mmCIF file with all atom_site columns, C-alpha atoms in Angstrom:
data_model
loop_
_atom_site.group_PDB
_atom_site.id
_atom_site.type_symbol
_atom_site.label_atom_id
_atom_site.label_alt_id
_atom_site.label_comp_id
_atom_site.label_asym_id
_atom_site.label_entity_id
_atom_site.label_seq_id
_atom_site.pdbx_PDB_ins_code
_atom_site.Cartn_x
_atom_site.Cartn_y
_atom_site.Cartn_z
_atom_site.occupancy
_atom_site.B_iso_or_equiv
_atom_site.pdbx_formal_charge
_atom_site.auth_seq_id
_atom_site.auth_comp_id
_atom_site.auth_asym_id
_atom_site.auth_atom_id
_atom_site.pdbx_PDB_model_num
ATOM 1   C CA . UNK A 1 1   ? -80.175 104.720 -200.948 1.00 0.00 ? 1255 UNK A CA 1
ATOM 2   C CA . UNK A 1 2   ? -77.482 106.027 -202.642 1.00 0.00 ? 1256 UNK A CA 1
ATOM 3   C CA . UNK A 1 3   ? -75.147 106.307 -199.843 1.00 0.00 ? 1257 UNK A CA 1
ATOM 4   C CA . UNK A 1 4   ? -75.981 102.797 -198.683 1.00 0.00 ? 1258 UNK A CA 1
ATOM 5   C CA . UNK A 1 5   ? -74.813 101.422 -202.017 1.00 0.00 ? 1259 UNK A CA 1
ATOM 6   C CA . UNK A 1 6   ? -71.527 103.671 -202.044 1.00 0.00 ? 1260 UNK A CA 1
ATOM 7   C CA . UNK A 1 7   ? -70.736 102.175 -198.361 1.00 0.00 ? 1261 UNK A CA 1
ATOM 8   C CA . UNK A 1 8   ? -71.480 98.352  -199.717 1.00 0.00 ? 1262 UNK A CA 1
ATOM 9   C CA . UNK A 1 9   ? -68.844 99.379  -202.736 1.00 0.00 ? 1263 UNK A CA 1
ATOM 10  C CA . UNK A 1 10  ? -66.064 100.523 -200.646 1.00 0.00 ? 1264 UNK A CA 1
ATOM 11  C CA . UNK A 1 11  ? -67.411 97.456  -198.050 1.00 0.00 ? 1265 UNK A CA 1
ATOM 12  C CA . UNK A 1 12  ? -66.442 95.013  -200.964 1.00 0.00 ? 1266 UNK A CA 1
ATOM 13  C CA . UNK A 1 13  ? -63.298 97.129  -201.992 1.00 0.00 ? 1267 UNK A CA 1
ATOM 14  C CA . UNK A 1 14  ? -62.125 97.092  -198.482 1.00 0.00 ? 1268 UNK A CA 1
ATOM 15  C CA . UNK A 1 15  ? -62.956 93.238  -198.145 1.00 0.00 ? 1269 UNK A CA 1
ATOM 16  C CA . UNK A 1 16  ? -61.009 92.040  -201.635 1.00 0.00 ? 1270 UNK A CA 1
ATOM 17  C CA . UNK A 1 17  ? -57.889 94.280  -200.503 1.00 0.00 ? 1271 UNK A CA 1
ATOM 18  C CA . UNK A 1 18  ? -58.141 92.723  -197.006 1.00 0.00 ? 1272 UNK A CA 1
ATOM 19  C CA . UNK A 1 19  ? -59.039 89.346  -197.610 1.00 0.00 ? 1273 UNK A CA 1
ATOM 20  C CA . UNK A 1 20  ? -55.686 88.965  -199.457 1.00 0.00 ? 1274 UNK A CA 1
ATOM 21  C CA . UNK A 1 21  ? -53.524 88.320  -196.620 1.00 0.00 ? 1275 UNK A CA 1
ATOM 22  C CA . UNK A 1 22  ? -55.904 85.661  -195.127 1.00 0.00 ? 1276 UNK A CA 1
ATOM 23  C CA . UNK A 1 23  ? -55.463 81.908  -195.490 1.00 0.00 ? 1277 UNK A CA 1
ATOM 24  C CA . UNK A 1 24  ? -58.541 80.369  -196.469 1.00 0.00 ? 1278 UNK A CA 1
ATOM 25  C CA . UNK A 1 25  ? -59.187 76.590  -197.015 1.00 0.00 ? 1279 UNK A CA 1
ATOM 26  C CA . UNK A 1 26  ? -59.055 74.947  -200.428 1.00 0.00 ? 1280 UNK A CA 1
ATOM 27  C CA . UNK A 1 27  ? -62.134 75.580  -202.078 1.00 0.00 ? 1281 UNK A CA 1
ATOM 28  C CA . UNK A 1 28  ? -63.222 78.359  -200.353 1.00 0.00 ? 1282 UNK A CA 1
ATOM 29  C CA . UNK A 1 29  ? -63.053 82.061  -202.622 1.00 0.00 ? 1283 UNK A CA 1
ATOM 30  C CA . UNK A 1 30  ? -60.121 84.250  -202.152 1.00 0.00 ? 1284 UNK A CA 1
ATOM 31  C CA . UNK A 1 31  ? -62.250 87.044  -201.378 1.00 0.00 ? 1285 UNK A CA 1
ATOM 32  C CA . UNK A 1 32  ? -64.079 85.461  -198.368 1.00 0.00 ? 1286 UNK A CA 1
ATOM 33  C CA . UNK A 1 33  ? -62.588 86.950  -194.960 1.00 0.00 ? 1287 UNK A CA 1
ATOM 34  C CA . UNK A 1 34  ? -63.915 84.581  -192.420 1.00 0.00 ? 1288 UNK A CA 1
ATOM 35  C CA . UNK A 1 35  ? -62.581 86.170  -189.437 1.00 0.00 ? 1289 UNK A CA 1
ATOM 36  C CA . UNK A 1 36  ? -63.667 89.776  -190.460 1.00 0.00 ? 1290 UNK A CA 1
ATOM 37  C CA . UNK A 1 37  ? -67.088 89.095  -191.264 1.00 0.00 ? 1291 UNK A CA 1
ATOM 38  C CA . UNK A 1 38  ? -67.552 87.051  -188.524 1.00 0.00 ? 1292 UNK A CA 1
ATOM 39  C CA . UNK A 1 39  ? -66.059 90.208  -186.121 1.00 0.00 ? 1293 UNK A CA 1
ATOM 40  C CA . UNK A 1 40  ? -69.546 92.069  -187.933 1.00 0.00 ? 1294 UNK A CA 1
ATOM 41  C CA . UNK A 1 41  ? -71.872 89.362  -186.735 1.00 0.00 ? 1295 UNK A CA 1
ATOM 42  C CA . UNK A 1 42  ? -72.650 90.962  -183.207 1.00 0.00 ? 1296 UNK A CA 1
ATOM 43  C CA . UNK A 1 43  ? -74.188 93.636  -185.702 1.00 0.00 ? 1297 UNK A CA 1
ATOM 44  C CA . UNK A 1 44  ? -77.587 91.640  -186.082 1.00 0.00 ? 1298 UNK A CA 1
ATOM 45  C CA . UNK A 1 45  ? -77.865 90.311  -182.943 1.00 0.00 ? 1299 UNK A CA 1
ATOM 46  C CA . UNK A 1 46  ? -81.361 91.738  -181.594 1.00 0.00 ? 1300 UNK A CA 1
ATOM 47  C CA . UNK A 1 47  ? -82.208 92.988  -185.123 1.00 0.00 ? 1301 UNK A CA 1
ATOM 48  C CA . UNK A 1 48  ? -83.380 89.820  -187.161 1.00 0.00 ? 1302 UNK A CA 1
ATOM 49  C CA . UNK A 1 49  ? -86.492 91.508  -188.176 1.00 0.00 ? 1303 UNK A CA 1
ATOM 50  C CA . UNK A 1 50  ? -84.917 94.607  -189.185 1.00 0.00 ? 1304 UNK A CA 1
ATOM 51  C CA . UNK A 1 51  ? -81.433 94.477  -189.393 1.00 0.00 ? 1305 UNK A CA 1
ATOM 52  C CA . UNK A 1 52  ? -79.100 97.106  -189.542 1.00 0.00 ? 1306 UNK A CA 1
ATOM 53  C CA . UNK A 1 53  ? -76.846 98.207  -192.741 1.00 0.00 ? 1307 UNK A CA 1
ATOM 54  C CA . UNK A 1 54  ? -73.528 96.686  -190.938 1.00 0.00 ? 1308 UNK A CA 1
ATOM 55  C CA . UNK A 1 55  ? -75.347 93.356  -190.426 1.00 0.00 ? 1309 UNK A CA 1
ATOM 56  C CA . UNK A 1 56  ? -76.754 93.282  -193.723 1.00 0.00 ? 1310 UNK A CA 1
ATOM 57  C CA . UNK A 1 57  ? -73.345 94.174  -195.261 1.00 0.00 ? 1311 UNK A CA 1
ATOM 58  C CA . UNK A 1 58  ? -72.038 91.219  -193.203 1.00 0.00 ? 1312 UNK A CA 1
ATOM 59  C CA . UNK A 1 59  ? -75.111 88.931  -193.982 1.00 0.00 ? 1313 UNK A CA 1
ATOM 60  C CA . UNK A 1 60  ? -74.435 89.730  -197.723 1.00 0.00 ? 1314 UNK A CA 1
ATOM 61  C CA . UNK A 1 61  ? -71.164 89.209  -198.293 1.00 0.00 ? 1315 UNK A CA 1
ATOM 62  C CA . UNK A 1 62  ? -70.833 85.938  -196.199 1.00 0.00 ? 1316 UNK A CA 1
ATOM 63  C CA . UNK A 1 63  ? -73.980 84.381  -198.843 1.00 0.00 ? 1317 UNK A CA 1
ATOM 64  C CA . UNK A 1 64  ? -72.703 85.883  -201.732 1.00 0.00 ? 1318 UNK A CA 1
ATOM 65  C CA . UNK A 1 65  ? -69.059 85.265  -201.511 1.00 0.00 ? 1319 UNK A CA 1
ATOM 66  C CA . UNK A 1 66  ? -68.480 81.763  -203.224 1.00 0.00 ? 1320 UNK A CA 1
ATOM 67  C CA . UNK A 1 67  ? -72.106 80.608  -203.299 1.00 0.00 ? 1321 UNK A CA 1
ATOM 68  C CA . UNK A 1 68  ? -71.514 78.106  -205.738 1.00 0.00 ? 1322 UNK A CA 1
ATOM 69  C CA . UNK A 1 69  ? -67.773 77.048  -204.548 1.00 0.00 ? 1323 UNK A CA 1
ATOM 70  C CA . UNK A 1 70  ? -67.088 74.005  -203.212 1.00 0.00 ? 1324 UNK A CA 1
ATOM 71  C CA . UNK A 1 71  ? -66.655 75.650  -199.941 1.00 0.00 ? 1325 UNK A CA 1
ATOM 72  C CA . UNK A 1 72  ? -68.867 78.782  -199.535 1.00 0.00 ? 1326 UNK A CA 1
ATOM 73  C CA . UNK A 1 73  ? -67.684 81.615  -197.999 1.00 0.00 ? 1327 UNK A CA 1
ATOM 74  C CA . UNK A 1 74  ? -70.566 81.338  -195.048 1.00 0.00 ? 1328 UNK A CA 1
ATOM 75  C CA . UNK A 1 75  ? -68.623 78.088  -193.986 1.00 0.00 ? 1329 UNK A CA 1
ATOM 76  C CA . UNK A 1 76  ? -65.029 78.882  -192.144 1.00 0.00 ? 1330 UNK A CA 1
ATOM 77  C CA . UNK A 1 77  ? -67.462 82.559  -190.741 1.00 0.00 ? 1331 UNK A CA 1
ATOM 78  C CA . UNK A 1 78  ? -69.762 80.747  -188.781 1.00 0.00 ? 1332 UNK A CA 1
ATOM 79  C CA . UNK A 1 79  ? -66.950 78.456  -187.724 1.00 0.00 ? 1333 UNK A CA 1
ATOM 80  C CA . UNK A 1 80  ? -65.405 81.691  -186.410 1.00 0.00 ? 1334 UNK A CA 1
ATOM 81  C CA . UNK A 1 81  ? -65.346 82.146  -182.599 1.00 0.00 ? 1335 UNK A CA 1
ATOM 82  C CA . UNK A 1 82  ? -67.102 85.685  -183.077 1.00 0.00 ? 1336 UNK A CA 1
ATOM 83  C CA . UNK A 1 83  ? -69.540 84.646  -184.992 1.00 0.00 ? 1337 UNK A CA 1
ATOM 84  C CA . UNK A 1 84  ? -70.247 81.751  -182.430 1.00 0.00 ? 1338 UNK A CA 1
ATOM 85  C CA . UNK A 1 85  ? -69.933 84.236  -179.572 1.00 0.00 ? 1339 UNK A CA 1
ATOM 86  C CA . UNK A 1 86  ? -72.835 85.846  -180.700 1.00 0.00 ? 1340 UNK A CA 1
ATOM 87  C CA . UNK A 1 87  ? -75.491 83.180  -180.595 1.00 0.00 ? 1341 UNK A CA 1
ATOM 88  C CA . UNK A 1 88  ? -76.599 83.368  -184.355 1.00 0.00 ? 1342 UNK A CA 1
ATOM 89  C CA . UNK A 1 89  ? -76.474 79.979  -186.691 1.00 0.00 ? 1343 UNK A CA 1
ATOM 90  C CA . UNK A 1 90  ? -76.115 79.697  -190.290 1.00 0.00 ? 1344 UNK A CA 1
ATOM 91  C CA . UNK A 1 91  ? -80.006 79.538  -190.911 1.00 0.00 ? 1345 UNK A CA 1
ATOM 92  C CA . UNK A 1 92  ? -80.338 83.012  -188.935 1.00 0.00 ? 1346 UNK A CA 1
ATOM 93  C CA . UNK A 1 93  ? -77.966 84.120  -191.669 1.00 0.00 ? 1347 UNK A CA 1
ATOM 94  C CA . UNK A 1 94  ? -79.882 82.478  -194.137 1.00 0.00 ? 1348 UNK A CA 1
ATOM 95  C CA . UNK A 1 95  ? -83.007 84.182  -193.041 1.00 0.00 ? 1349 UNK A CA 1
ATOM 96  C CA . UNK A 1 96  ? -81.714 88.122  -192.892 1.00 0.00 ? 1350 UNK A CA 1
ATOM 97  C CA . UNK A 1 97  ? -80.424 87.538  -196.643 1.00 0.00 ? 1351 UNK A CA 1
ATOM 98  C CA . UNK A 1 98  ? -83.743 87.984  -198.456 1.00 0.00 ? 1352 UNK A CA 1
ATOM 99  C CA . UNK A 1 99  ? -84.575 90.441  -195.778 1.00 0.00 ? 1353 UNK A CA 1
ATOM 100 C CA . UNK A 1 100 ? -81.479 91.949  -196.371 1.00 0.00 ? 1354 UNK A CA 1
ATOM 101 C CA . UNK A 1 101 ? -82.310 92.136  -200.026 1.00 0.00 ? 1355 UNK A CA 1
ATOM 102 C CA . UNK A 1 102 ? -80.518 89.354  -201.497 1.00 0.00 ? 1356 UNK A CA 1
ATOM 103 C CA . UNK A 1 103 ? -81.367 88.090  -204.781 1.00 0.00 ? 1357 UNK A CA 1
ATOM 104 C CA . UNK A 1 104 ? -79.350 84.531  -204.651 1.00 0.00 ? 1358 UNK A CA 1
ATOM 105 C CA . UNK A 1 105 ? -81.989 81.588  -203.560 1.00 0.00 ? 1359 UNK A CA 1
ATOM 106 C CA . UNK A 1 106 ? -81.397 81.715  -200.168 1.00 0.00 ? 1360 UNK A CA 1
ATOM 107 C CA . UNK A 1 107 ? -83.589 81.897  -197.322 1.00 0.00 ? 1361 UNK A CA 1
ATOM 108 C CA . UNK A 1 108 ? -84.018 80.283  -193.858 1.00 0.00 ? 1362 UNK A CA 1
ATOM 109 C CA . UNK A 1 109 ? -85.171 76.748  -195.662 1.00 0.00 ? 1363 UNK A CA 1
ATOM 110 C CA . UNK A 1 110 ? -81.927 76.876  -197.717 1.00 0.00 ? 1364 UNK A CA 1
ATOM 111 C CA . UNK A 1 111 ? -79.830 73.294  -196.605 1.00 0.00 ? 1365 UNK A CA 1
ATOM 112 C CA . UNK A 1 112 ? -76.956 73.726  -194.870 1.00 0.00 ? 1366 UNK A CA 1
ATOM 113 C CA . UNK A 1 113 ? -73.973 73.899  -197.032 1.00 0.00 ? 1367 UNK A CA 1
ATOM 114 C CA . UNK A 1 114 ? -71.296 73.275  -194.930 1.00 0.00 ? 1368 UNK A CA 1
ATOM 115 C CA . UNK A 1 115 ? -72.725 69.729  -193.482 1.00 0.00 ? 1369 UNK A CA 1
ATOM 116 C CA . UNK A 1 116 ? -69.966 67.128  -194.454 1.00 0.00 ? 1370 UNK A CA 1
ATOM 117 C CA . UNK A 1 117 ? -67.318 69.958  -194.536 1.00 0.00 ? 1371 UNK A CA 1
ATOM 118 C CA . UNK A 1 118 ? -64.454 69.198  -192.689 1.00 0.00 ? 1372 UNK A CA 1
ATOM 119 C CA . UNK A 1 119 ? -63.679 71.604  -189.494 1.00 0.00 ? 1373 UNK A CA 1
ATOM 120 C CA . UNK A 1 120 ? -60.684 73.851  -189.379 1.00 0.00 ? 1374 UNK A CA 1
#
């Protein structure tokens, strides 16, 4: 357990340092990386049940990155063409959170937050 929290730590260190060279929408937090979570979404394909640590990294960031922003973070990734590649939609995301552990009030009944939204 402790190694798994050590690798979400240097996960979310990795993610601010990266995330500060992308250009995100208005609204959206400067810490989402749309594109680079989205790249980790092939990570839970096959594994909604019991997802892996890379796909529940991925699952966790992209719900709790801006939850409460005008534009949440889980928005411009599953507008991503790698996360669309892969099959998954934003309630499949929605349902590996509490799986994944999550403690936000999210779960595969959550509405879709990024209806109205305007598309990249």
């Amino acid at each position: 357990m402790e190694r798994s929290c050590r690798q979400l730590v240097l996960f979310f260190l990795f993610l601010a340092a990266s995330s500060s060279a992308t250009v995100l929408e208005p609204g959206t937090s400067q810490y989402c990386a749309p594109s680079w979570l989205a790249d980790m979404a092939p990570d839970c394909v096959g594994g909604l049940e019991k997802p892996r640590l890379p796909c529940c990294m991925m699952v966790m960031a992209t719900v709790g990155m801006g939850f409460d922003d005008e534009v949440p973070c889980i928005c411009p990734v599953v507008r991503e063409p790698a996360f669309l590649a892969t099959g998954l939609n934003i309630y499949d995301i929605f349902s590996l959170y509490p799986v994944c552990q999550g403690v936000l009030p999210v779960g595969p009944d959550t509405p879709d937050p990024c209806k109205g939204q305007p598309r990249e």
